[in-house]
mmCIF file of C-alpha atoms in Angstrom:
data_model
loop_
_atom_site.group_PDB
_atom_site.id
_atom_site.type_symbol
_atom_site.label_atom_id
_atom_site.label_comp_id
_atom_site.label_asym_id
_atom_site.label_seq_id
_atom_site.Cartn_x
_atom_site.Cartn_y
_atom_site.Cartn_z
ATOM 1 C CA MET A 943 319.284 -87.487 63.281
ATOM 2 C CA SER A 944 315.811 -88.177 62.706
ATOM 3 C CA ILE A 945 313.984 -91.131 64.393
ATOM 4 C CA ASP A 946 313.588 -92.792 61.141
ATOM 5 C CA GLN A 947 317.198 -92.536 60.281
ATOM 6 C CA LYS A 948 318.207 -93.863 63.970
ATOM 7 C CA ARG A 949 315.748 -96.615 63.194
ATOM 8 C CA THR A 950 317.335 -97.614 59.997
ATOM 9 C CA GLU A 951 320.848 -97.475 61.485
ATOM 10 C CA THR A 952 320.066 -99.551 64.269
ATOM 11 C CA LEU A 953 318.665 -102.373 62.020
ATOM 12 C CA PHE A 954 321.701 -102.112 59.882
ATOM 13 C CA ASP A 955 323.892 -102.471 62.914
ATOM 14 C CA LEU A 956 321.957 -105.607 63.677
ATOM 15 C CA ILE A 957 322.268 -107.062 60.269
ATOM 16 C CA CYS A 958 325.893 -106.382 60.777
ATOM 17 C CA GLU A 959 326.106 -108.309 63.969
ATOM 18 C CA LEU A 960 324.223 -111.133 62.596
ATOM 19 C CA ALA A 961 326.636 -111.100 59.619
ATOM 20 C CA ALA A 962 329.597 -110.887 62.033
ATOM 21 C CA SER A 963 328.223 -113.899 63.989
ATOM 22 C CA GLY A 964 328.013 -116.157 60.909
ATOM 23 C CA GLN A 965 324.500 -115.654 60.074
ATOM 24 C CA ALA A 966 324.527 -114.705 56.230
ATOM 25 C CA GLU A 967 320.651 -114.897 55.823
ATOM 26 C CA PHE A 968 318.036 -113.188 58.017
ATOM 27 C CA ARG A 969 314.328 -112.382 57.922
ATOM 28 C CA PRO A 970 312.338 -109.867 59.624
ATOM 29 C CA GLY A 971 311.386 -112.055 62.400
ATOM 30 C CA ASP A 972 315.078 -112.477 63.145
ATOM 31 C CA LEU A 973 315.647 -108.945 63.903
ATOM 32 C CA CYS A 974 312.359 -108.465 65.741
ATOM 33 C CA THR A 975 313.385 -111.281 68.046
ATOM 34 C CA ILE A 976 316.666 -109.614 68.968
ATOM 35 C CA LEU A 977 315.034 -106.110 69.297
ATOM 36 C CA ARG A 978 312.347 -107.595 71.744
ATOM 37 C CA ASP A 979 315.262 -109.475 73.858
ATOM 38 C CA ARG A 980 316.980 -105.911 73.923
ATOM 39 C CA ASN A 981 313.760 -104.437 75.191
ATOM 40 C CA GLN A 982 313.525 -102.221 71.907
ATOM 41 C CA PRO A 983 310.362 -104.053 70.380
ATOM 42 C CA MET A 984 309.614 -103.110 66.729
ATOM 43 C CA GLY A 985 306.888 -104.638 64.491
ATOM 44 C CA ALA A 986 307.635 -106.842 61.772
ATOM 45 C CA TRP A 987 305.990 -104.375 59.250
ATOM 46 C CA MET A 988 308.153 -101.775 60.343
ATOM 47 C CA VAL A 989 311.212 -103.848 60.182
ATOM 48 C CA ARG A 990 310.278 -104.821 56.620
ATOM 49 C CA ARG A 991 309.937 -101.148 55.506
ATOM 50 C CA GLU A 992 313.479 -100.363 56.691
ATOM 51 C CA PHE A 993 314.735 -103.490 54.838
ATOM 52 C CA SER A 994 313.143 -101.867 51.661
ATOM 53 C CA LYS A 995 314.957 -98.702 52.580
ATOM 54 C CA LEU A 996 318.274 -100.594 53.053
ATOM 55 C CA GLU A 997 317.805 -102.564 49.790
ATOM 56 C CA VAL A 998 317.288 -99.186 47.853
ATOM 57 C CA GLU A 999 320.656 -98.076 49.512
ATOM 58 C CA GLY A 1000 322.391 -101.282 48.338
ATOM 59 C CA LEU A 1001 323.130 -102.428 51.752
ATOM 60 C CA ILE A 1002 320.999 -105.585 51.841
ATOM 61 C CA THR A 1003 319.445 -107.838 49.065
ATOM 62 C CA PHE A 1004 316.398 -110.183 49.059
ATOM 63 C CA ASP A 1005 316.644 -113.551 47.744
ATOM 64 C CA PRO A 1006 313.093 -114.536 46.370
ATOM 65 C CA ALA A 1007 314.029 -118.223 45.980
ATOM 66 C CA SER A 1008 314.691 -118.570 49.794
ATOM 67 C CA GLY A 1009 312.581 -115.566 51.188
ATOM 68 C CA ALA A 1010 315.592 -114.445 53.048
ATOM 69 C CA TRP A 1011 317.680 -111.338 53.023
ATOM 70 C CA ARG A 1012 321.510 -110.967 52.943
ATOM 71 C CA ARG A 1013 323.715 -108.054 53.463
ATOM 72 C CA THR A 1014 325.451 -107.203 50.411
ATOM 73 C CA GLY A 1015 329.016 -106.539 51.723
ATOM 74 C CA GLN A 1016 328.887 -102.722 51.520
ATOM 75 C CA ALA A 1017 330.068 -101.411 54.859
ATOM 76 C CA ALA A 1018 328.427 -97.911 54.637
ATOM 77 C CA LYS A 1019 326.052 -96.725 57.118
ATOM 78 C CA PRO A 1020 322.422 -95.735 55.737
ATOM 79 C CA ALA A 1021 322.345 -92.441 54.101
ATOM 80 C CA SER A 1022 320.669 -89.584 56.118
ATOM 81 C CA ASP A 1023 317.191 -88.588 55.532
ATOM 82 C CA ALA A 1024 316.626 -85.524 53.516
ATOM 83 C CA ALA A 1025 315.313 -82.773 55.874
#
């Protein structure tokens, strides 16, 4: 598994944790805070990049009215990167 794929899966797992805890909407800063608290800091720009990947895969969606992201309900793990 590539580093990029691991990063994408890690963020999707965190999104699933947020959804399971009742937080339906999230922003890049929410995940940055969690990662920082777990000693796995990641820049907001990189989290945002991963959000774009997850959006293309149909796992999350952006709401322009609120500026927040939501999980789509699909339970699939992100697709692996083509090698």
